[in-house]
Coordinates of C-alpha atoms (C1' of nucleotides) in Angstrom, one line a residue:
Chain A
X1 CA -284.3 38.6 -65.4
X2 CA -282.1 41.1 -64.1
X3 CA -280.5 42.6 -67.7
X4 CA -283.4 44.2 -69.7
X5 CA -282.7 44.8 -72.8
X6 CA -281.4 48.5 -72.4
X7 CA -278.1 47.2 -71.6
X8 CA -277.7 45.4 -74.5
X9 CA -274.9 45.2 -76.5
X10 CA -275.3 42.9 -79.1
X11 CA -272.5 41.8 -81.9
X12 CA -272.6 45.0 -84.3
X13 CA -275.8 44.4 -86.3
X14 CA -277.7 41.5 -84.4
X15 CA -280.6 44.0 -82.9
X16 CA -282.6 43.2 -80.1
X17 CA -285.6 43.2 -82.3
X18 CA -284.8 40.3 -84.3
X19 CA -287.0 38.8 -81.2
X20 CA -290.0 40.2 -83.0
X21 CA -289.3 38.2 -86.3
X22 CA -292.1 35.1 -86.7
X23 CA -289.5 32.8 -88.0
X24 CA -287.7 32.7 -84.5
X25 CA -290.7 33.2 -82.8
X26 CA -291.8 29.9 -84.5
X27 CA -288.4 28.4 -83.4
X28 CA -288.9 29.5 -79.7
X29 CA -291.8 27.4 -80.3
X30 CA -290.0 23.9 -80.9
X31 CA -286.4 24.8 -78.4
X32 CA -286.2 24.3 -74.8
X33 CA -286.7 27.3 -73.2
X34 CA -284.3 27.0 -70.4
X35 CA -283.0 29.3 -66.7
X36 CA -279.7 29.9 -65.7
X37 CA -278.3 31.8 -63.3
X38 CA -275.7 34.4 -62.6
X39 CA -272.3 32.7 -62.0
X40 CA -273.1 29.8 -63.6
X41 CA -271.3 27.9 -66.9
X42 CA -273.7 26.7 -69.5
X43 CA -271.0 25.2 -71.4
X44 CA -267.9 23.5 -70.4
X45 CA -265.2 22.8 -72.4
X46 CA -264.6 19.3 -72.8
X47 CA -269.0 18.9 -72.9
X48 CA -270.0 16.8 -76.2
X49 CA -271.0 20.1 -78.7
X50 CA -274.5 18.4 -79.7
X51 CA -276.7 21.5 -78.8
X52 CA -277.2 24.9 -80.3
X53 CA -278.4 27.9 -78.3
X54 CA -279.9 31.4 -78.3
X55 CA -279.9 33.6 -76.0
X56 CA -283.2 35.4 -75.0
X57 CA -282.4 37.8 -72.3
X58 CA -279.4 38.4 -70.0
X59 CA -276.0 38.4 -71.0
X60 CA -272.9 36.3 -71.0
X61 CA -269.7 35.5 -72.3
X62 CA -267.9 33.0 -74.0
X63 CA -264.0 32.2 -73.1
X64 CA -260.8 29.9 -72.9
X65 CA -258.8 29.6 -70.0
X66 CA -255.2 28.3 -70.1
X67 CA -253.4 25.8 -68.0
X68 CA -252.0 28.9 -65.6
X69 CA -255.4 30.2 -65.4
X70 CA -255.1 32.9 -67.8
X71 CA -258.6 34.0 -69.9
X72 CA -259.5 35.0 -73.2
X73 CA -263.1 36.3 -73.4
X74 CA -263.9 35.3 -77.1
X75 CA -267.3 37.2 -77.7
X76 CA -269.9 38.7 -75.3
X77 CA -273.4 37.7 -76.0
X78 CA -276.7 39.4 -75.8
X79 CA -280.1 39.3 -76.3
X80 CA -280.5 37.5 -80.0
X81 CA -277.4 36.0 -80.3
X82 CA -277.2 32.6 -81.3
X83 CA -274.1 30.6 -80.4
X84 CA -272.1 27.1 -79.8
X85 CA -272.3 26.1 -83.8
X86 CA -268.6 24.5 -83.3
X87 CA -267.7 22.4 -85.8
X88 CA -265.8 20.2 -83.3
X89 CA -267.4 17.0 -81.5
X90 CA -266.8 19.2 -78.4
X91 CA -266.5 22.2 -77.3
X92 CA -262.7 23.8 -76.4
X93 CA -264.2 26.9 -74.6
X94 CA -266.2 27.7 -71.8
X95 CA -270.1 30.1 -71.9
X96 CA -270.5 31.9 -68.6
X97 CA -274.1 33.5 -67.0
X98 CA -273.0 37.1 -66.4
X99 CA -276.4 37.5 -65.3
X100 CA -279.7 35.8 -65.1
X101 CA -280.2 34.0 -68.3
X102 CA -283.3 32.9 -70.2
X103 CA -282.6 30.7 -73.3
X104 CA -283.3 28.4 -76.0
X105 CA -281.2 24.8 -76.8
X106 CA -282.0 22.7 -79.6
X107 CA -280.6 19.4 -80.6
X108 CA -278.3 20.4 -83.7
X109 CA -280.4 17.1 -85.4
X110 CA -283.3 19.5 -84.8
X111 CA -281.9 22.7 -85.5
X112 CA -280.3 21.4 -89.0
X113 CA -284.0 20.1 -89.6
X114 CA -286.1 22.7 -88.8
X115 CA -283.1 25.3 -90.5
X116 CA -283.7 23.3 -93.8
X117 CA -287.4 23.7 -93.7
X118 CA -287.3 27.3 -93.2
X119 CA -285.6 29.3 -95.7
X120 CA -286.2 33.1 -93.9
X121 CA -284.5 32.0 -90.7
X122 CA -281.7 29.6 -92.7
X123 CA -280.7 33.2 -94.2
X124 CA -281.1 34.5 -90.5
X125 CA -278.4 32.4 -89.2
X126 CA -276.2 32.8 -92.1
X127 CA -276.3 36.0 -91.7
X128 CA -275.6 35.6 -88.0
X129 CA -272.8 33.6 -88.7
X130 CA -271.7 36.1 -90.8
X131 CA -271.7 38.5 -88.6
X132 CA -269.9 36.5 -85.8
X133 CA -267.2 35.7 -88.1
X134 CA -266.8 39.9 -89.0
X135 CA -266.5 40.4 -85.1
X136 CA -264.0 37.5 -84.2
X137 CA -261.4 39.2 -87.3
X138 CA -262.3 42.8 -85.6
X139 CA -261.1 41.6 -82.5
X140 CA -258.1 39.4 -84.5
X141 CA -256.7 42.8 -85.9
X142 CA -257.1 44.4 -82.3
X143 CA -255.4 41.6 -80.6
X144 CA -252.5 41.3 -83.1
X145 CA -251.8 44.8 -84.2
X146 CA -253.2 47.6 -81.8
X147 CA -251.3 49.2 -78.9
X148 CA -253.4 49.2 -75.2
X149 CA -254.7 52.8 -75.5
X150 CA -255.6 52.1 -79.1
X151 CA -257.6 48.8 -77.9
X152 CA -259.7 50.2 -75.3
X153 CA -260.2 53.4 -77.4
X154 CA -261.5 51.1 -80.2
X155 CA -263.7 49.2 -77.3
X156 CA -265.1 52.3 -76.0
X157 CA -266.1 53.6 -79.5
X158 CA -267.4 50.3 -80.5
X159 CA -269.9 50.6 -77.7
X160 CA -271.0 53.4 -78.7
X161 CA -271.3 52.3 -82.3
X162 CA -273.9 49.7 -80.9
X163 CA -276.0 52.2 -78.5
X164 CA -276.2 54.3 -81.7
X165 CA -277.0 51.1 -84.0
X166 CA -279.8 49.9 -80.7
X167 CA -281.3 53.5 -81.7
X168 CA -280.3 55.5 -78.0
X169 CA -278.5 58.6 -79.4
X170 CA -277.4 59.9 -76.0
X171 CA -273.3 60.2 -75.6
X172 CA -273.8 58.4 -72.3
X173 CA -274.3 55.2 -71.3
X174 CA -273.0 52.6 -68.5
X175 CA -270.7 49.9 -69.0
X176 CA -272.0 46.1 -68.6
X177 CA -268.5 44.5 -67.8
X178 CA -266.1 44.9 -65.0
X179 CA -262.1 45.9 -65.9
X180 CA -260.9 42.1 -65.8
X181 CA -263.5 41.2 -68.1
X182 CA -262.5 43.8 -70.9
X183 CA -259.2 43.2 -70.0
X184 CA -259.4 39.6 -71.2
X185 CA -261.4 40.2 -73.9
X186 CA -258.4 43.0 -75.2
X187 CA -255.7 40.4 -74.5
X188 CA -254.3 43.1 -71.8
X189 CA -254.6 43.1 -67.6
X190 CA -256.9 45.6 -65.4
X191 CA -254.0 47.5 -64.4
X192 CA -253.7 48.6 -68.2
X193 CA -257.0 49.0 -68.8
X194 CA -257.2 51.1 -66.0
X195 CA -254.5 53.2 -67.2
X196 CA -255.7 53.8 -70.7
X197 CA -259.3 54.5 -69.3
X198 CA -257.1 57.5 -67.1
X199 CA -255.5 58.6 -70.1
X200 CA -258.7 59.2 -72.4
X201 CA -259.6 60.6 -69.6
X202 CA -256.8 63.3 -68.9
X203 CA -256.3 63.7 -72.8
X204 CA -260.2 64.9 -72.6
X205 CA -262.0 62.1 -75.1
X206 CA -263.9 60.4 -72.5
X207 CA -265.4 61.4 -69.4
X208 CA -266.7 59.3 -66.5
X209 CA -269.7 61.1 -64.8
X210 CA -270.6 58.6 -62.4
X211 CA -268.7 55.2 -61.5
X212 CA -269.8 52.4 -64.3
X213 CA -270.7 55.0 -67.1
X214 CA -268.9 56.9 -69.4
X215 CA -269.7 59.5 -71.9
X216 CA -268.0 60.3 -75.1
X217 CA -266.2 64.1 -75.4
X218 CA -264.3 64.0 -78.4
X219 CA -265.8 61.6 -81.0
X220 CA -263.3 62.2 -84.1
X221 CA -260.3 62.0 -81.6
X222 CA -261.7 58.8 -79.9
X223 CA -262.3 57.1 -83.5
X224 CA -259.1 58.2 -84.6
X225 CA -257.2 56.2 -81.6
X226 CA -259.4 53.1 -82.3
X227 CA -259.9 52.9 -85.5
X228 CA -256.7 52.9 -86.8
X229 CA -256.8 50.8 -90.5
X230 CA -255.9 52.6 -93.4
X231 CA -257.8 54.7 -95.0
X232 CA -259.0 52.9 -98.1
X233 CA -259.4 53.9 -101.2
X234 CA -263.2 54.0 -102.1
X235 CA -263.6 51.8 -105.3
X236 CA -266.6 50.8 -106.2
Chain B
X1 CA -251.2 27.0 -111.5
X2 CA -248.4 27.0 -109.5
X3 CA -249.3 24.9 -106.4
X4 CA -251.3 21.9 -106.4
X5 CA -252.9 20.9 -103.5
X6 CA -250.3 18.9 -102.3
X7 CA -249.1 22.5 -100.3
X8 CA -252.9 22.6 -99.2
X9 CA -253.4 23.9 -95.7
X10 CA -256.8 24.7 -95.6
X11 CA -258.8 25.5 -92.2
X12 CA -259.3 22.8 -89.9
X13 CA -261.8 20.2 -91.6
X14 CA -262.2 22.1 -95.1
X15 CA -260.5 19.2 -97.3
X16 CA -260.3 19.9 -100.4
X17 CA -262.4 16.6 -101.4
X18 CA -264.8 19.1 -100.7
X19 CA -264.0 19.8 -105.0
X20 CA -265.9 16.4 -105.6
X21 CA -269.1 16.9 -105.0
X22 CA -272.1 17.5 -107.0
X23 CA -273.3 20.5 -105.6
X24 CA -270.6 22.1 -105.4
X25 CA -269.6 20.9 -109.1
X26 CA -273.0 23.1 -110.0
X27 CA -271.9 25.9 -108.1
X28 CA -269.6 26.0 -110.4
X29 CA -271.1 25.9 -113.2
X30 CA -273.3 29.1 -112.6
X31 CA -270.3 30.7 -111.2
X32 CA -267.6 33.2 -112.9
X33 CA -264.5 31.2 -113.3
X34 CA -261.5 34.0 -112.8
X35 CA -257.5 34.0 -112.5
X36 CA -255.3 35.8 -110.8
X37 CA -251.7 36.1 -110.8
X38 CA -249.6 35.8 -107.8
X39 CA -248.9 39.4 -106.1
X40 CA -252.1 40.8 -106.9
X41 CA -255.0 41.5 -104.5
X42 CA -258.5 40.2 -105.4
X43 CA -260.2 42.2 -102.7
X44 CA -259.6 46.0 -101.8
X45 CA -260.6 46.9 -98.4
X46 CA -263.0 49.8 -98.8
X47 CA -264.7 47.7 -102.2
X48 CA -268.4 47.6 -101.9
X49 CA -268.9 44.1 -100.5
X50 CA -271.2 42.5 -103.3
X51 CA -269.7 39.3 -104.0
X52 CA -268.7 36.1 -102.7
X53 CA -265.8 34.0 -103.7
X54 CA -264.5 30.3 -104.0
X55 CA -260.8 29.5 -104.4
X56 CA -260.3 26.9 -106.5
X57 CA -256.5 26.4 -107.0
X58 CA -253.7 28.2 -105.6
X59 CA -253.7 30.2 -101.9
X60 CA -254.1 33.5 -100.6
X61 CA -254.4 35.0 -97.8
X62 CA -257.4 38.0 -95.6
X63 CA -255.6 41.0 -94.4
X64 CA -256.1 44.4 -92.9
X65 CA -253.8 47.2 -92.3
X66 CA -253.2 49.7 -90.3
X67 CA -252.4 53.3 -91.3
X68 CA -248.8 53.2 -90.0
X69 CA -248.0 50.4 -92.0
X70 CA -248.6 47.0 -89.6
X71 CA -250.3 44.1 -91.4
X72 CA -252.7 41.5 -89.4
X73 CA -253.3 38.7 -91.8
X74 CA -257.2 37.3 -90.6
X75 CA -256.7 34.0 -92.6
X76 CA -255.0 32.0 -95.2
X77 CA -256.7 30.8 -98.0
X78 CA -256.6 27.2 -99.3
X79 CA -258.4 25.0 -102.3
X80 CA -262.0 24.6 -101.3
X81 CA -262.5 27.7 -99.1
X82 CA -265.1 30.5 -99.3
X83 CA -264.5 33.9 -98.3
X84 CA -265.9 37.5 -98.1
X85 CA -269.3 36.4 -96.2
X86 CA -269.2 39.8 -94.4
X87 CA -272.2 41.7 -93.5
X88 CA -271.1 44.9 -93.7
X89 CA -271.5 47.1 -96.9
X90 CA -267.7 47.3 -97.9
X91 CA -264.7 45.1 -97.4
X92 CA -262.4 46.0 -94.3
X93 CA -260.1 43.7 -95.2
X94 CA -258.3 43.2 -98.4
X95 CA -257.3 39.4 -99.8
X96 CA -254.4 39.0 -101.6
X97 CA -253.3 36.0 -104.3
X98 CA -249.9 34.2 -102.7
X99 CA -249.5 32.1 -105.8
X100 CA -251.2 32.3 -109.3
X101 CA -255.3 31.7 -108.3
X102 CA -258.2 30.3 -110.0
X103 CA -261.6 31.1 -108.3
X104 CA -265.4 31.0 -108.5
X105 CA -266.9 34.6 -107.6
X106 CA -270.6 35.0 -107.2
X107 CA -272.9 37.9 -107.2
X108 CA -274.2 37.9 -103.3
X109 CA -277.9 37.6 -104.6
X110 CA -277.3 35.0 -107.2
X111 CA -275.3 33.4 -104.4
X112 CA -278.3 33.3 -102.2
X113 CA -280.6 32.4 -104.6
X114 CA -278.3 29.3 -105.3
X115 CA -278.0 28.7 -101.7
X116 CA -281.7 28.4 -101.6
X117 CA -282.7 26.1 -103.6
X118 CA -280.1 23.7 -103.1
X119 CA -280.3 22.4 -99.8
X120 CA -277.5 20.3 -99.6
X121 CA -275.0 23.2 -100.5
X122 CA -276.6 25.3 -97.7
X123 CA -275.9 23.0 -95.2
X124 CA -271.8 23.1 -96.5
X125 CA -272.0 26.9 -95.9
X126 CA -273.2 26.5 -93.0
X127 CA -270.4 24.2 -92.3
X128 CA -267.9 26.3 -93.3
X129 CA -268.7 29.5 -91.6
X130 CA -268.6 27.7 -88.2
X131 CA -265.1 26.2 -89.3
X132 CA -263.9 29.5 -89.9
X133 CA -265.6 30.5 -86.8
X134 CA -263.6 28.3 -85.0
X135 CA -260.2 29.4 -86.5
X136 CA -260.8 32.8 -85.6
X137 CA -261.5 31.9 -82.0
X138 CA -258.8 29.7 -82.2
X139 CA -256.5 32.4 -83.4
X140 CA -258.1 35.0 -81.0
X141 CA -257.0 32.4 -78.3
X142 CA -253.1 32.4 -79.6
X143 CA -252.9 36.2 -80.1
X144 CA -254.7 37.3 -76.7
X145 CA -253.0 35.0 -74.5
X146 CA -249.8 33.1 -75.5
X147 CA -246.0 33.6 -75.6
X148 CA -244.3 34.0 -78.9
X149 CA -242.6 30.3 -78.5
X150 CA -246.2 29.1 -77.2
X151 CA -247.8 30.5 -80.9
X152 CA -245.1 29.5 -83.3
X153 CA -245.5 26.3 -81.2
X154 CA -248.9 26.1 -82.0
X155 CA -248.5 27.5 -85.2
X156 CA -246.4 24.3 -86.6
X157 CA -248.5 22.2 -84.6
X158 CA -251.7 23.3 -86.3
X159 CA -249.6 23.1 -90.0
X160 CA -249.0 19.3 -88.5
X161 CA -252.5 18.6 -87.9
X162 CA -253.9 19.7 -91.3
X163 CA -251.4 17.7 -92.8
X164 CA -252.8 14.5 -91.2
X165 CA -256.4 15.5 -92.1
X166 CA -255.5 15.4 -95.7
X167 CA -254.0 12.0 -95.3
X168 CA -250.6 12.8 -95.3
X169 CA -248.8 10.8 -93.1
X170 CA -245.1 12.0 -93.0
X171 CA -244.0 14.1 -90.0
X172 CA -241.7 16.2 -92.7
X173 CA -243.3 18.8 -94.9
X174 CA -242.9 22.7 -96.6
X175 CA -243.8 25.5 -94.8
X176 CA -245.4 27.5 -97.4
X177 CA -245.8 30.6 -96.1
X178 CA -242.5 33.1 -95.6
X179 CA -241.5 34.1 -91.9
X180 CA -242.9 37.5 -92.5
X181 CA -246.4 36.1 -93.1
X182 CA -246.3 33.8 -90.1
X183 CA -245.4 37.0 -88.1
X184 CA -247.8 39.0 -89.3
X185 CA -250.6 35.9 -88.9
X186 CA -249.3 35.5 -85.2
X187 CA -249.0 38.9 -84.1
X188 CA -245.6 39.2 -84.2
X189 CA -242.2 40.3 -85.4
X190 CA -240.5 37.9 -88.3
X191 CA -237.4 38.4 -86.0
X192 CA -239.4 36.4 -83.4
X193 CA -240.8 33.9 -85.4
X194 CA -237.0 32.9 -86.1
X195 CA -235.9 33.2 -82.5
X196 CA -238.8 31.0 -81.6
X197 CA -238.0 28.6 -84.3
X198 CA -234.5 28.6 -83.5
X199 CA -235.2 27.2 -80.1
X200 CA -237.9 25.0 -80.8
X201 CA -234.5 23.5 -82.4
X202 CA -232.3 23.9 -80.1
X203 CA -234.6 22.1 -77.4
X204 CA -234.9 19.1 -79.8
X205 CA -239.1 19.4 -80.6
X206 CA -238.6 20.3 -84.7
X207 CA -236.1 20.0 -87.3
X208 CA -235.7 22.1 -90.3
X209 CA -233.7 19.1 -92.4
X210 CA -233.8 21.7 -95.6
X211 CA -234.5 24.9 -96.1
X212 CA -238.2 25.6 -96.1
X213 CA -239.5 22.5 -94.2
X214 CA -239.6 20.9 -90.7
X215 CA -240.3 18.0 -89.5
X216 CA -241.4 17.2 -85.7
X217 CA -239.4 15.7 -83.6
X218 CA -241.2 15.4 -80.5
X219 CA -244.9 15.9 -80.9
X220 CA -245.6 15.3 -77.4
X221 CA -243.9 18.2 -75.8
X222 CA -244.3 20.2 -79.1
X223 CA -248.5 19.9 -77.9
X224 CA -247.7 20.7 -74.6
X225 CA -246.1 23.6 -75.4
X226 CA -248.4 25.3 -78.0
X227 CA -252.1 23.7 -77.3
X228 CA -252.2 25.4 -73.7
X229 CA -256.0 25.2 -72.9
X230 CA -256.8 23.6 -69.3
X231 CA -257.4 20.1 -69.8
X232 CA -261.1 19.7 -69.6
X233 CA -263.2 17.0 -67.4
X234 CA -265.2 15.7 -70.0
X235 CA -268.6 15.2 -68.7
X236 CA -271.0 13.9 -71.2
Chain C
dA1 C1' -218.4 33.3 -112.5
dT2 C1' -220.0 37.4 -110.6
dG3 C1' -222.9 40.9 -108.6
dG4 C1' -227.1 42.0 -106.3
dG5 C1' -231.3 41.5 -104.0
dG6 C1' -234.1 39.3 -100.7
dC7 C1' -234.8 36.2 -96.9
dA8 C1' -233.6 33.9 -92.6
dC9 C1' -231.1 34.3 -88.7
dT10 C1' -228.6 36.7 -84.7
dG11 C1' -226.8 40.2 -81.4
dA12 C1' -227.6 44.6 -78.7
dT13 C1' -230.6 47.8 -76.9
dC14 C1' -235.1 49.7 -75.8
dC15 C1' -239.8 50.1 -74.2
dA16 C1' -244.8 48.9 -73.6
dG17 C1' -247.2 46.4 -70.9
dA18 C1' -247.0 42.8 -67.1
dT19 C1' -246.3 42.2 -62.4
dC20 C1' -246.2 43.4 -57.7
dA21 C1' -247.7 46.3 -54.1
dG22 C1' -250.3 49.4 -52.0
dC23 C1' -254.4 52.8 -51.5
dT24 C1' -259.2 54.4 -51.7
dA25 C1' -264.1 54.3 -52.4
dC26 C1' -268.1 51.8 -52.2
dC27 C1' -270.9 48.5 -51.1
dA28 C1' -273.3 44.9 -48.1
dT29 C1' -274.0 42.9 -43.6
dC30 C1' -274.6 42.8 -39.0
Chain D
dG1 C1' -272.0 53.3 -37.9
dA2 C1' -268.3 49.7 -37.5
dT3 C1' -266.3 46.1 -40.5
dG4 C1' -264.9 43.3 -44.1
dG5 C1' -264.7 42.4 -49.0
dT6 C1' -264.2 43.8 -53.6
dA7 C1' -263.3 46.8 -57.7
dG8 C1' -260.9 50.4 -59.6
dC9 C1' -256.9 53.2 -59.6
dT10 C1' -251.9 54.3 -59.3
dG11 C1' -246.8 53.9 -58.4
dA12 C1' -242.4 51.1 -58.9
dT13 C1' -240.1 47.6 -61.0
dC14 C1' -239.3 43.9 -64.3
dT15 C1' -239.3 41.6 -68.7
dG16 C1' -240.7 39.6 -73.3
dG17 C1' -240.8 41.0 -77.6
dA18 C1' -240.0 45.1 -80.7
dT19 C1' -236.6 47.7 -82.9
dC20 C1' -232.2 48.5 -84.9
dA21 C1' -228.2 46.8 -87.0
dG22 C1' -225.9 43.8 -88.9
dT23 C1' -224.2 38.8 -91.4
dG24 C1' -224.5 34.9 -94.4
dC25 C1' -226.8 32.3 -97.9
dC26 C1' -229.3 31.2 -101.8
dC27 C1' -231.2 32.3 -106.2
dC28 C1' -231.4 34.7 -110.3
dA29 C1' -229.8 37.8 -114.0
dT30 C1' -226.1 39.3 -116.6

DNA sequence: ATGGGGCACTGATCCAGATCAGCTACCATC
DNA sequence: GATGGTAGCTGATCTGGATCAGTGCCCCAT
């Protein structure tokens, strides 16, 4: 497997470690535990959406494509994330191998019945779930009301967030995705992400060391650019 | 209670039938019952997260905003949905009451006490995140990757669809939300909305016989135009 | 009935980001 | 170490939707 796990960045909160848990280890137990490799589609739109799946190690992302072949990259996945729990009889997007992929599918008759008999992990993928949900209206409000320097600023700082949250403290880390691919998941083109990534640059918030890897200069700066809701009043 | 469920436009699949059954009838009864008048908001972004709610009568609508002012709205809210799953410690997003509201709130750890022990309910959360899941991917879809016409397209199509899962045949119906809100939902400017609207008339797909409602006029092209997703090759 | 306030619509102009068109650096392969 | 292929960057131009500036209409309060 080509991706160990020091490239991983999981949805904010779902930790590697989760792997540890006996719950899921118990459900590794019952899935098929299943290859794949780079380049590949483990989902197609269209397919019949009977399965669930978790991912184990690699990573990979999950899109839709239009009729004049333009993508949006929903959510990236990583090592612990759970996904495909459409509610549709089929799937309408697509899961692509990024990289070598090891992975469990289960039957959603199975899943729902071995879910059921296990409260700790039925809290688990709630929680999950959750989570999903809080990235997918992160990315809404990015999509819908941020300008291009604000959304790769914001992408830049959430990777951050999640080396920090994965416990590396360093300010410097590589990227796993090439331009086109954060450009369709930021609803922009590579040209413009390009730009923007020049920009930090010049304006001194990021720095790029080596080619693939970036390190953060000016943390406030950079979170101030991204992060741009209102500050809220703290009620409790 | 100012509007019945005859304006109900929940998410894709959450009917509102969903109010009959006996589980959810119990939730209910452990529950706090609340109202709240139109214009108010129920949830402050920056509010410690420690409830869950149920709307019961009325809608409303998840929003965040950004410093200078702009307003994404995440999702409306309909009879029969649950909201403020996140996992995060505070709300980023606030939700506010679009008509006079009746709903169910729920410490998080009675919730998940209740949750536990009654199976059946579970498996309806579960249900219900993934729908709302799916709208969010949906609506990450529209706001990445389509033209103005191609989302209030979609947007009308969508409102179309609901109404036919709640059994209501006519291709005439209220629009119940105000330009401004389908703007700020789609990711754009109200004047845009009306542009777009204005020539979805003018090339014959909608009407808008009275003030406030449309009707379709040719749902085959009105697809076309707003459900732009490659047509897949459904292999089983 | 009359005045006023808000919402939908429309026209004119502007601009952020898309599009088109190179250029360069870095590889992988022979 | 030549060679081709790809990814990232940058410059020039174009354009879809934002912005600004109205107008008309409906509803409500007086």
């Amino acid at each position: 497997m080509s991706n160990p796990c020091n490239q991983c960045l999981a949805r904010r909160g779902t930790i590697c470690s989760a792997l540890d848990d006996a719950a899921v280890a118990q459900l590794f137990a019952v899935a098929n535990v299943e290859r794949h490799r780079a380049g590949t589609w483990l989902v197609n739109p269209g397919d019949r959406a009977d399965d669930v799946w978790m991912l184990r190690d690699g990573h990979a992302h999950v899109s839709r494509i239009t009729r004049d072949g333009k993508r949006q990259i929903l959510a990236f996945l990583f090592p612990g994330d759970f996904f495909a729990f459409t509610q549709e009889e089929r799937y309408v997007y697509g899961a692509y191998a990024d990289a070598d992929l090891l992975l469990c599918r289960l039957s959603r008759a199975r899943f729902e019945a071995f879910v059921d008999a296990t409260p700790e992990l039925d809290r688990r993928i709630r929680a999950q779930l959750a989570r999903s949900l809080d990235s997918a209206q992160e990315l809404i409000f990015t999509l819908g009301r941020k300008t291009a320097l604000e959304r790769v600023a914001s992408f830049i700082w959430y990777l951050q967030y999640r080396q920090r949250k994965l416990g590396r403290s360093g300010p410097r880390w590589a990227i796993p995705m090439s331009r086109t691919d954060i450009a369709d998941f930021l609803g922009l083109t590579s040209e413009s992400v390009s730009r923007a990534i020049t920009q930090l640059r010049r304006d001194g918030l990021i720095d790029l060391p080596v080619a693939g890897e970036v390190e953060i200069r000016d943390m406030p700066r950079l979170r101030e650019l991204g992060v741009v809701i209102a500050e809220p009043v703290a009620r409790d």
